[in-house]
Coordinates of C-alpha atoms in Angstrom, one line a residue:
X162 CA 108.9 115.0 89.3
X163 CA 108.4 110.8 90.3
X164 CA 105.5 111.9 93.4
X165 CA 103.5 113.5 90.8
X166 CA 104.6 110.6 88.0
X167 CA 103.3 107.9 90.7
X168 CA 100.1 109.7 91.3
X169 CA 99.3 109.7 87.8
X170 CA 100.0 106.3 87.2
X171 CA 98.2 105.3 90.8
X172 CA 95.2 107.9 89.2
X173 CA 94.3 105.2 86.3
X174 CA 92.8 103.0 88.3
X175 CA 89.6 105.6 88.5
X176 CA 89.1 105.0 84.9
X177 CA 86.2 103.3 83.8
X178 CA 86.7 101.4 80.4
X179 CA 85.8 103.5 77.9
X180 CA 87.9 105.8 79.6
X181 CA 91.2 103.8 79.4
X182 CA 90.5 103.3 75.8
X183 CA 90.3 106.9 74.6
X184 CA 93.5 107.4 77.1
X185 CA 95.0 104.8 75.1
X186 CA 93.7 106.3 71.2
X187 CA 95.2 109.4 72.9
X188 CA 98.5 108.3 73.3
X189 CA 98.6 105.7 70.0
X190 CA 98.1 108.7 67.9
X191 CA 100.4 110.9 69.3
X192 CA 103.8 108.0 69.4
X193 CA 102.2 107.6 65.5
X194 CA 102.2 110.7 64.7
X195 CA 106.3 110.7 66.3
X196 CA 106.8 107.2 64.5
X197 CA 104.4 106.1 61.8
X198 CA 104.8 106.3 58.6
X199 CA 101.9 108.5 56.3
X200 CA 98.9 105.8 56.1
X201 CA 95.7 106.9 55.5
X202 CA 94.0 104.4 58.2
X203 CA 95.6 106.4 61.2
X204 CA 93.2 109.3 60.4
X205 CA 90.2 107.7 61.6
X206 CA 91.6 106.4 65.0
X207 CA 90.5 109.8 66.3
X208 CA 87.3 108.6 64.6
X209 CA 86.6 106.4 66.5
X210 CA 87.9 108.2 69.8
X211 CA 84.5 110.3 69.3
X212 CA 82.4 107.0 69.0
X213 CA 83.9 105.7 71.9
X214 CA 83.1 109.4 73.4
X215 CA 79.8 109.5 72.6
X216 CA 79.0 105.7 73.6
X217 CA 80.2 106.5 76.9
X218 CA 78.4 109.8 77.4
X219 CA 75.2 108.1 76.5
X220 CA 75.7 105.1 79.2
X221 CA 75.7 108.2 81.7
X222 CA 79.2 109.0 82.3
X223 CA 79.3 113.1 82.7
X224 CA 81.7 113.1 85.4
X225 CA 84.4 115.7 85.0
X226 CA 86.7 113.3 84.3
X227 CA 85.3 112.1 81.5
X228 CA 84.6 115.5 80.4
X229 CA 88.1 116.7 80.0
X230 CA 89.0 113.3 78.4
X231 CA 86.2 114.2 76.2
X232 CA 87.7 117.2 75.7
X233 CA 90.8 116.3 74.9
X234 CA 89.7 113.2 72.4
X235 CA 87.5 116.3 70.4
X236 CA 90.6 118.3 70.3
X237 CA 92.7 115.3 68.5
X238 CA 89.4 115.1 65.6
X239 CA 89.4 118.6 65.0
X240 CA 93.4 118.3 64.1
X241 CA 93.0 114.7 62.2
X242 CA 89.1 115.1 60.2
X243 CA 90.8 117.6 57.6
X244 CA 93.1 114.6 56.4
X245 CA 90.0 112.0 55.7
X246 CA 89.2 114.0 53.4
X247 CA 92.0 114.8 51.9
X248 CA 94.7 112.2 52.3
X249 CA 98.5 113.6 51.8
X250 CA 99.6 112.6 48.6
X251 CA 102.9 113.4 50.0
X252 CA 105.4 111.5 53.3
X253 CA 104.5 114.3 56.4
X254 CA 107.1 116.5 56.4
X255 CA 109.4 116.3 59.6
X256 CA 108.0 119.9 60.7
X257 CA 105.1 119.1 60.3
X258 CA 105.4 115.9 62.5
X259 CA 106.9 117.6 64.6
X260 CA 104.2 120.2 64.5
X261 CA 101.0 117.7 64.9
X262 CA 103.5 116.5 67.9
X263 CA 103.2 119.7 69.5
X264 CA 99.9 120.4 69.2
X265 CA 98.1 117.4 70.4
X266 CA 100.8 117.4 73.3
X267 CA 99.0 120.5 73.9
X268 CA 95.3 118.9 73.2
X269 CA 96.5 116.4 76.0
X270 CA 96.7 118.9 78.9
X271 CA 92.5 118.0 79.6
X272 CA 93.7 114.4 80.1
X273 CA 96.7 115.5 82.4
X274 CA 95.0 117.5 84.1
X275 CA 91.8 114.7 84.5
X276 CA 94.3 112.4 85.6
X277 CA 95.5 114.1 88.5
X278 CA 92.3 114.6 89.6
X279 CA 91.0 111.2 89.1
X280 CA 90.0 110.1 92.1
X281 CA 87.9 113.1 93.1
X282 CA 85.7 113.4 90.0
X283 CA 86.1 109.4 89.5
X284 CA 82.3 108.8 87.5
X285 CA 80.0 108.0 91.0
X286 CA 76.6 106.5 89.0
X287 CA 73.9 107.6 89.4
X288 CA 71.2 105.6 90.5
X289 CA 67.7 105.8 89.0
X290 CA 65.3 104.2 92.2
X291 CA 61.8 106.6 90.9
X292 CA 60.4 104.2 88.9
X293 CA 60.4 101.6 90.9
X294 CA 58.3 100.4 94.1
X295 CA 58.6 101.6 97.4
X296 CA 60.3 98.1 98.3
X297 CA 61.6 97.2 95.1
X298 CA 64.2 100.9 95.7
X299 CA 64.8 100.5 99.3
X300 CA 66.2 96.6 98.5
X301 CA 68.2 98.3 95.4
X302 CA 69.5 100.8 97.7
X303 CA 70.3 98.7 100.6
X304 CA 72.4 96.7 98.4
X305 CA 74.1 99.2 96.7
X306 CA 75.1 100.2 99.8
X307 CA 76.4 97.3 101.7
X308 CA 79.2 97.5 98.5
X309 CA 79.6 101.0 98.3
X310 CA 79.1 102.6 102.0
X311 CA 82.2 104.1 102.9
X312 CA 81.4 102.6 107.1
X313 CA 79.7 99.8 106.8
X314 CA 82.2 98.0 108.4
X315 CA 83.1 101.0 110.3
X316 CA 79.5 101.0 112.5
X317 CA 79.3 96.9 112.4
X318 CA 76.6 98.3 110.2
X319 CA 74.2 94.7 109.3
X320 CA 72.4 95.2 105.7
X321 CA 70.6 92.3 106.2
X322 CA 68.7 93.2 109.6
X323 CA 68.2 96.5 107.9
X324 CA 66.4 94.8 105.1
X325 CA 64.4 92.7 107.8
X326 CA 63.4 96.3 110.0
X327 CA 62.9 99.1 107.0
X328 CA 61.7 96.6 104.0
X329 CA 58.3 95.7 106.0
X330 CA 57.1 99.1 106.2
X331 CA 58.4 100.5 102.9
X332 CA 56.0 97.0 102.0
X333 CA 52.6 98.7 103.8
X334 CA 53.5 102.0 102.8
X335 CA 53.1 100.7 99.4
X336 CA 49.7 98.7 100.6
X337 CA 48.3 101.7 101.4
X338 CA 49.2 104.0 99.2
X339 CA 51.5 106.2 101.7
X340 CA 53.6 108.6 100.8
X341 CA 54.0 110.1 104.1
X342 CA 54.9 106.5 105.4
X343 CA 57.1 105.7 103.0
X344 CA 58.8 109.7 103.8
X345 CA 59.5 108.6 107.6
X346 CA 60.8 105.2 107.0
X347 CA 63.0 106.5 104.8
X348 CA 64.7 108.9 107.4
X349 CA 64.3 107.0 109.5
X350 CA 66.8 104.4 108.1
X351 CA 68.9 107.3 106.6
X352 CA 68.9 108.4 109.7
X353 CA 69.9 105.1 111.2
X354 CA 73.1 104.7 109.9
X355 CA 74.6 108.2 112.2
X356 CA 76.3 109.6 110.0
X357 CA 75.6 113.6 109.4
X358 CA 76.5 113.7 105.7
X359 CA 74.0 111.3 104.6
X360 CA 71.0 113.4 103.8
X361 CA 67.7 114.1 101.4
X362 CA 69.1 116.3 98.7
X363 CA 65.7 117.9 98.5
X364 CA 63.0 117.5 101.2
X365 CA 63.3 121.5 102.0
X366 CA 62.2 121.2 105.8
X367 CA 61.5 124.8 106.7
X368 CA 59.8 125.9 103.4
X369 CA 57.2 123.2 102.0
X370 CA 57.6 120.1 103.5
X371 CA 54.1 118.6 104.7
X372 CA 55.0 115.9 106.8
X373 CA 57.9 118.0 109.0
X374 CA 55.7 120.9 108.7
X375 CA 52.3 118.5 110.5
X376 CA 54.5 116.6 113.0
X377 CA 56.9 119.5 114.6
X378 CA 55.9 122.3 112.5
X379 CA 53.7 123.2 116.2
X380 CA 56.0 125.2 119.1
X381 CA 54.6 126.5 122.6
X382 CA 57.6 128.7 122.8
X383 CA 60.3 126.5 124.3
X384 CA 63.5 124.7 123.7
X385 CA 65.5 122.5 126.6
X386 CA 68.8 120.2 127.3
X387 CA 69.4 118.1 129.3
X388 CA 71.6 118.2 132.4
X389 CA 74.4 115.2 132.4
X390 CA 72.2 114.6 135.7
X391 CA 69.5 113.5 133.0
X392 CA 67.2 117.0 134.1
X393 CA 65.7 118.7 131.5
X394 CA 66.1 122.9 131.8
X395 CA 64.2 125.5 130.0
X396 CA 67.1 127.2 127.7
X397 CA 65.2 128.8 125.5
X398 CA 61.7 131.3 126.3
X399 CA 59.5 132.9 123.8
X400 CA 57.8 136.0 124.8
X401 CA 54.1 135.8 124.8
X402 CA 54.0 131.7 123.6
X403 CA 51.8 130.0 126.1
X404 CA 54.7 128.0 127.7
X405 CA 55.7 132.4 128.9
X406 CA 51.6 133.1 129.7
X407 CA 51.5 129.6 131.6
X408 CA 54.5 130.9 134.0
X409 CA 57.0 129.0 132.5
X410 CA 60.2 130.8 133.4
X411 CA 64.1 130.3 131.7
X412 CA 65.8 127.6 133.8
X413 CA 62.8 126.0 134.3
X414 CA 62.9 122.0 135.2
X415 CA 60.8 119.5 133.0
X416 CA 59.6 116.7 134.9
X417 CA 56.5 115.2 132.6
X418 CA 56.3 116.0 129.2
X419 CA 53.0 115.4 127.1
X420 CA 51.5 112.4 130.8
X421 CA 55.2 111.0 130.0
X422 CA 58.3 111.3 132.4
X423 CA 60.5 113.9 130.4
X424 CA 63.3 110.8 129.9
X425 CA 60.4 108.9 128.8
X426 CA 59.5 111.8 125.9
X427 CA 62.7 112.4 125.3
X428 CA 63.8 108.6 124.1
X429 CA 60.8 109.0 121.7
X430 CA 61.9 112.1 120.4
X431 CA 62.6 111.3 116.3
X432 CA 62.5 114.5 114.9
X433 CA 66.1 115.9 113.8
X434 CA 67.0 117.8 110.5
X435 CA 70.2 116.2 109.8
X436 CA 71.0 112.5 111.5
X437 CA 73.0 112.6 115.0
X438 CA 75.6 111.2 114.2
X439 CA 77.2 111.1 117.9
X440 CA 75.4 111.2 121.7
X441 CA 76.2 114.3 122.1
X442 CA 74.5 115.4 118.6
X443 CA 71.5 113.3 119.5
X444 CA 70.9 114.3 122.9
X445 CA 70.7 118.3 122.3
X446 CA 68.9 117.5 119.1
X447 CA 66.3 115.8 121.8
X448 CA 66.0 119.0 123.7
X449 CA 65.1 121.0 120.8
X450 CA 62.7 119.2 119.6
X451 CA 60.9 118.0 122.7
X452 CA 58.8 121.0 122.5
X453 CA 57.5 120.6 119.1
X454 CA 53.9 118.9 117.9
X455 CA 51.2 118.5 115.5
X456 CA 49.7 122.7 115.0
X457 CA 46.4 122.5 117.6
X458 CA 48.2 119.5 119.9
X459 CA 47.6 119.9 123.9
X460 CA 50.5 118.9 126.0
X461 CA 49.9 118.4 128.9
X462 CA 53.4 119.5 131.1
X463 CA 55.1 119.1 134.8
X464 CA 57.3 121.6 135.4
X465 CA 59.4 123.7 138.3
X466 CA 60.4 126.9 138.3
X467 CA 63.9 128.2 139.3
X468 CA 64.8 129.0 143.1
X469 CA 60.6 127.0 142.9
X470 CA 60.4 124.5 145.1
X471 CA 56.4 124.2 143.7
X472 CA 55.5 121.5 140.6
X473 CA 52.9 123.5 138.2
X474 CA 50.7 121.5 136.1
X475 CA 49.8 123.1 132.6
X476 CA 48.3 122.3 129.1
X477 CA 49.6 124.3 126.0
X478 CA 48.4 124.3 123.3
X479 CA 51.2 124.2 119.8
X480 CA 50.5 127.2 117.9
X481 CA 52.5 127.1 114.1
X482 CA 55.8 129.6 115.2
X483 CA 57.1 129.3 111.8
X484 CA 59.9 127.3 113.9
X485 CA 61.0 129.5 115.1
X486 CA 62.2 127.8 118.3
X487 CA 64.6 125.4 115.8
X488 CA 66.0 128.3 113.8
X489 CA 66.6 130.5 117.4
X490 CA 69.3 128.0 117.9
X491 CA 70.2 126.2 114.8
X492 CA 72.9 128.3 114.1
X493 CA 73.0 129.8 110.4
X494 CA 76.0 131.2 109.1
X495 CA 75.9 134.6 107.4
X496 CA 77.6 134.4 103.7
X497 CA 80.0 138.2 105.1
X498 CA 80.9 137.1 108.1
X499 CA 84.5 136.3 107.2
X500 CA 85.7 133.0 107.8
X501 CA 88.7 133.6 109.8
X502 CA 88.9 137.2 112.7
X503 CA 91.0 137.0 115.0
X504 CA 92.0 139.6 118.0
X505 CA 94.1 139.8 121.4
X506 CA 91.7 139.3 124.7
X507 CA 92.5 141.7 128.0
X508 CA 94.1 138.6 129.2
X509 CA 96.9 138.7 126.7
X510 CA 95.9 135.9 125.0
X511 CA 94.6 135.6 121.5
X512 CA 91.4 134.5 120.4
X513 CA 90.5 133.2 117.2
X514 CA 86.9 132.1 116.0
X515 CA 86.7 130.0 112.6
X516 CA 83.4 129.9 110.8
X517 CA 84.7 127.7 108.3
X518 CA 86.8 126.6 105.5
X519 CA 86.2 128.6 102.5
X520 CA 87.0 131.6 101.1
X521 CA 84.7 134.5 102.0
X522 CA 82.9 137.4 99.6
X523 CA 85.5 139.5 102.2
X524 CA 88.0 137.2 102.9
X525 CA 89.5 135.7 99.9
X526 CA 92.3 133.6 100.9
X527 CA 90.9 132.8 104.5
X528 CA 94.8 130.7 105.4
X529 CA 96.3 134.1 104.8
X530 CA 94.4 136.0 107.0
X531 CA 95.2 133.1 110.0
X532 CA 98.9 133.4 109.3
X533 CA 98.4 136.7 109.8
X534 CA 96.5 136.9 113.1
X535 CA 99.3 134.4 113.9
X536 CA 102.4 136.8 112.6
X537 CA 100.4 139.5 114.7
X538 CA 99.8 137.8 118.0
X539 CA 103.3 136.4 118.4
X540 CA 105.1 140.1 117.8
X541 CA 102.6 141.3 120.5
X542 CA 103.5 138.3 122.4
X543 CA 100.6 136.7 123.2
X544 CA 100.5 134.1 125.9
X545 CA 98.5 131.6 124.5
X546 CA 95.9 131.4 121.7
X547 CA 92.4 130.1 121.8
X548 CA 90.8 128.8 117.9
X549 CA 87.1 129.0 118.8
X550 CA 85.6 125.6 115.8
X551 CA 82.6 125.9 117.4
X552 CA 79.5 125.5 114.9
X553 CA 82.0 124.6 112.6
X554 CA 80.5 123.4 109.0
X555 CA 83.9 122.8 107.9
X556 CA 84.4 122.9 103.8
X557 CA 88.0 122.6 102.2
X558 CA 90.1 119.8 103.2
X559 CA 93.1 121.2 101.6
X560 CA 92.5 125.0 102.8
X561 CA 92.1 123.0 106.9
X562 CA 95.4 121.4 106.0
X563 CA 97.3 124.8 104.8
X564 CA 96.4 126.6 108.1
X565 CA 97.8 123.5 110.3
X566 CA 101.0 124.1 108.8
X567 CA 101.1 127.7 111.4
X568 CA 101.1 124.9 114.4
X569 CA 103.7 122.4 113.7
X570 CA 107.5 122.7 113.0
X571 CA 107.5 119.9 111.2
X572 CA 106.3 118.1 108.0
X573 CA 103.4 115.4 108.8
X574 CA 100.5 113.6 107.5
X575 CA 97.2 114.9 107.5
X576 CA 95.2 112.4 105.7
X577 CA 94.8 109.5 103.6
X578 CA 92.0 109.3 101.4
X579 CA 89.8 105.9 100.2
X580 CA 87.2 105.7 97.7
X581 CA 85.3 101.9 96.4
X582 CA 86.7 101.5 93.6
X583 CA 84.4 100.1 91.1
X584 CA 87.2 98.0 88.8
X585 CA 88.2 96.3 91.9
X586 CA 85.3 95.6 93.8
X587 CA 87.4 97.5 97.0
X588 CA 87.8 100.1 98.9
X589 CA 92.0 101.9 97.8
X590 CA 93.1 104.9 98.5
X591 CA 93.2 107.7 96.3
X592 CA 97.2 108.3 96.2
X593 CA 96.7 111.6 94.1
X594 CA 94.6 113.0 96.8
X595 CA 97.4 112.0 100.2
X596 CA 97.4 115.8 101.9
X597 CA 100.4 116.8 104.1
X598 CA 100.6 119.3 106.6
X599 CA 103.7 121.0 105.4
X600 CA 104.8 123.8 108.2
X601 CA 104.2 127.3 107.3
X602 CA 106.8 130.3 107.5
X603 CA 104.5 131.3 110.3
X604 CA 104.8 129.1 113.6
X605 CA 103.4 128.8 117.0
X606 CA 105.0 126.5 119.1
X607 CA 102.9 127.8 122.1
X608 CA 100.0 127.1 124.6
X609 CA 96.2 126.7 122.5
X610 CA 93.1 125.6 122.8
X611 CA 90.6 124.7 120.8
X612 CA 87.0 125.6 120.9
X613 CA 84.7 122.5 119.8
X614 CA 81.1 121.2 120.3
X615 CA 78.3 119.2 118.6
X616 CA 78.4 121.2 115.4
X617 CA 82.2 121.3 114.9
X618 CA 81.4 118.3 111.5
X619 CA 83.0 117.5 108.7
X620 CA 86.0 119.5 107.4
X621 CA 85.6 121.4 110.6
X622 CA 86.9 118.9 112.7
X623 CA 89.8 118.5 110.9
X624 CA 91.8 120.8 113.2
X625 CA 91.3 119.5 116.6
X626 CA 91.4 115.8 114.6
X627 CA 95.4 116.7 113.6
X628 CA 96.6 118.4 116.6
X629 CA 94.8 116.5 119.5
X630 CA 97.6 114.7 121.2
X631 CA 100.2 117.5 121.1
X632 CA 101.7 118.9 124.7
X633 CA 101.1 122.5 124.1
X634 CA 97.2 121.9 122.8
X635 CA 94.0 121.3 124.9
X636 CA 90.6 121.0 123.4
X637 CA 87.5 122.0 125.3
X638 CA 83.8 121.7 125.3
X639 CA 80.2 120.8 126.0
X640 CA 80.6 117.7 124.0
X641 CA 82.9 116.1 121.1
X642 CA 82.4 116.9 117.6
X643 CA 79.7 115.9 114.9
X644 CA 81.6 113.0 113.8
X645 CA 80.7 113.3 110.2
X646 CA 84.2 113.3 108.9
X647 CA 83.4 111.5 106.2
X648 CA 84.9 112.5 102.6
X649 CA 82.0 113.6 99.6
X650 CA 83.7 114.6 96.2
X651 CA 81.8 112.3 93.8
X652 CA 78.8 111.5 96.2
X653 CA 77.0 108.3 96.5
X654 CA 73.6 109.5 94.9
X655 CA 69.9 107.7 94.3
X656 CA 66.6 109.2 92.9
X657 CA 64.2 107.9 94.9
X658 CA 60.2 107.1 94.2
X659 CA 58.6 110.9 95.4
X660 CA 60.9 112.6 93.6
X661 CA 63.4 112.2 96.8
X662 CA 67.1 112.5 95.9
X663 CA 69.3 111.2 99.0
X664 CA 73.0 111.7 99.0
X665 CA 76.0 109.8 101.3
X666 CA 79.6 110.3 101.4
X667 CA 81.7 108.3 99.4
X668 CA 85.0 108.8 101.1
X669 CA 86.9 107.7 104.1
X670 CA 89.2 109.6 105.9
X671 CA 92.3 107.7 107.5
X672 CA 94.8 108.6 110.1
X673 CA 98.9 108.2 109.1
X674 CA 98.1 105.1 110.0
X675 CA 95.9 104.1 107.3
X676 CA 93.0 104.1 110.1
X677 CA 89.1 105.4 109.7
X678 CA 89.5 108.8 111.6
X679 CA 86.9 111.4 113.3
X680 CA 84.1 109.5 111.7
X681 CA 81.4 107.7 114.9
X682 CA 80.7 104.0 115.3
X683 CA 77.6 102.0 115.5
X684 CA 77.3 103.2 119.8
X685 CA 77.3 107.8 118.2
X686 CA 80.6 107.7 119.9
X687 CA 83.1 109.2 117.7
X688 CA 84.6 112.9 116.7
X689 CA 87.1 114.2 118.5
X690 CA 86.6 114.5 122.2
X691 CA 87.2 116.9 124.2
X692 CA 90.5 116.8 126.8
X693 CA 88.7 119.5 129.2
X694 CA 84.9 118.4 129.2
X695 CA 82.9 121.3 130.3
X696 CA 80.2 120.0 132.8
X697 CA 76.7 120.6 131.5
X698 CA 75.4 120.4 135.7
X699 CA 73.0 123.7 136.8
X700 CA 75.9 125.7 137.4
X701 CA 76.7 125.7 134.0
X702 CA 73.7 125.7 132.5
X703 CA 72.9 129.3 134.6
X704 CA 76.5 130.7 133.5
X705 CA 75.8 130.0 129.9
X706 CA 72.1 130.3 129.1
X707 CA 70.8 132.1 132.0
X708 CA 73.6 134.9 133.0
X709 CA 75.3 134.7 129.2
X710 CA 78.6 133.8 129.9
X711 CA 81.0 132.5 127.2
X712 CA 81.9 129.1 129.8
X713 CA 84.1 127.3 127.6
X714 CA 86.0 129.8 126.7
X715 CA 86.4 130.9 130.0
X716 CA 87.4 127.4 131.0
X717 CA 90.0 127.9 127.5
X718 CA 91.6 130.5 129.7
X719 CA 91.6 129.0 132.9
X720 CA 93.9 125.6 131.0
X721 CA 95.9 128.0 129.0
X722 CA 96.8 129.2 132.8
X723 CA 97.5 126.4 134.7

């Protein structure tokens, strides 16, 4: 109870000035009914509350927090409006006073609910910059982010340097009235943050985005992967495509692309669906986008097929493949796929696939599903558990913390959450959102191997972050996780010229020492680094891409056998 009251009191710091006044008015009226004598002026206080609520709404505060407080204000007004027009002649009876106190206490429930979630649903105004020029909008965006972006210091962002670098390009786009240059510069600016949570929410890349279509709408029928030693090999080949027709085979080494050494060609690749937060993510996406070009463009390529010393030169013409190579190399979850599935492998190891941390259409309680799976594993005496988090895009941190309770036997902090406080101008911890892992009824103390990749993102990174370092746990993967563990509760949002809406994370996840955890830094280092890094070399490429083996799973089984 004491903790609840402290959280409620702490939540007051997230209220706007108008919201604080409304809460104070409500408390005053509640106490008035309990202690004041009958005064007509008293009944006009809720009218003032309604006027304040209207002013607050007009000024733009339509957050969930505000709407809940407005609802309490409306209930208060409805309960007293009759007394304004028909004032009481006799003093209020004790019985009536008691009834009204009860009514007001019940009516205050929306406000009490608001205070329990105030930090998460606080007012975070949308910046409408759509009416400004390209340059003005950029400057205003950069200025707001310099104060409110959660990872400015963590990533050592030089805001003035960004202004000096991108400002002249926005100005050139403005002078030339070039919306395409404006859009590409906006993307470049956003991508420079190295934060996978940053997005243009309405750019519709695969649908009607003319710039994306013009720049990378053409394919030649291949996708590539860069090995640890720098070699670039073909990881996907579309039958009947220009690449197939010129003799390129799966596993072929690309030596040069578009007249450039392949390394220089890769360095020139900047397109991606989302900002790559880590170096591993960047390298993966460069391999996917290397063979994308404008439709109709001729590309000279030098390649060498496996087990063939001959270097072949060919010219490929990019065609409209409806982004086939991009779609085939990007995992897309299906709603009908359950969030959690498990099985026992023939080696007597338990295997759990956690696709995402949200309820599914066919599985409403993923935490209970995981608990049942772990319980079954224990009954069947598995020798260890493999938790597969590859391509997990995240979901709900509360669900992650609940699942983590299956693997600890003591209470532990999962995360503190910190937001920018508009009242104090500082980032402050939201006490009510502190997540603690409580031991579950089912506890697995045995060996655990966790599989990750560069697409293990957001809340998907929570379990490996929490469990890494425990003596019975090993993290395994080719790369680190995505490195985008920021919190998106009431995101920073801006309406930009040309109709684009940009969105940024608004909160930091902090570890038990209240230090930022999970997000990449300015060098692209971050996420969860594997304890056992699987090498991407010729042998593992062949096993994974050509033969279709699950290389990471094999490494996990080997680690559990040690």
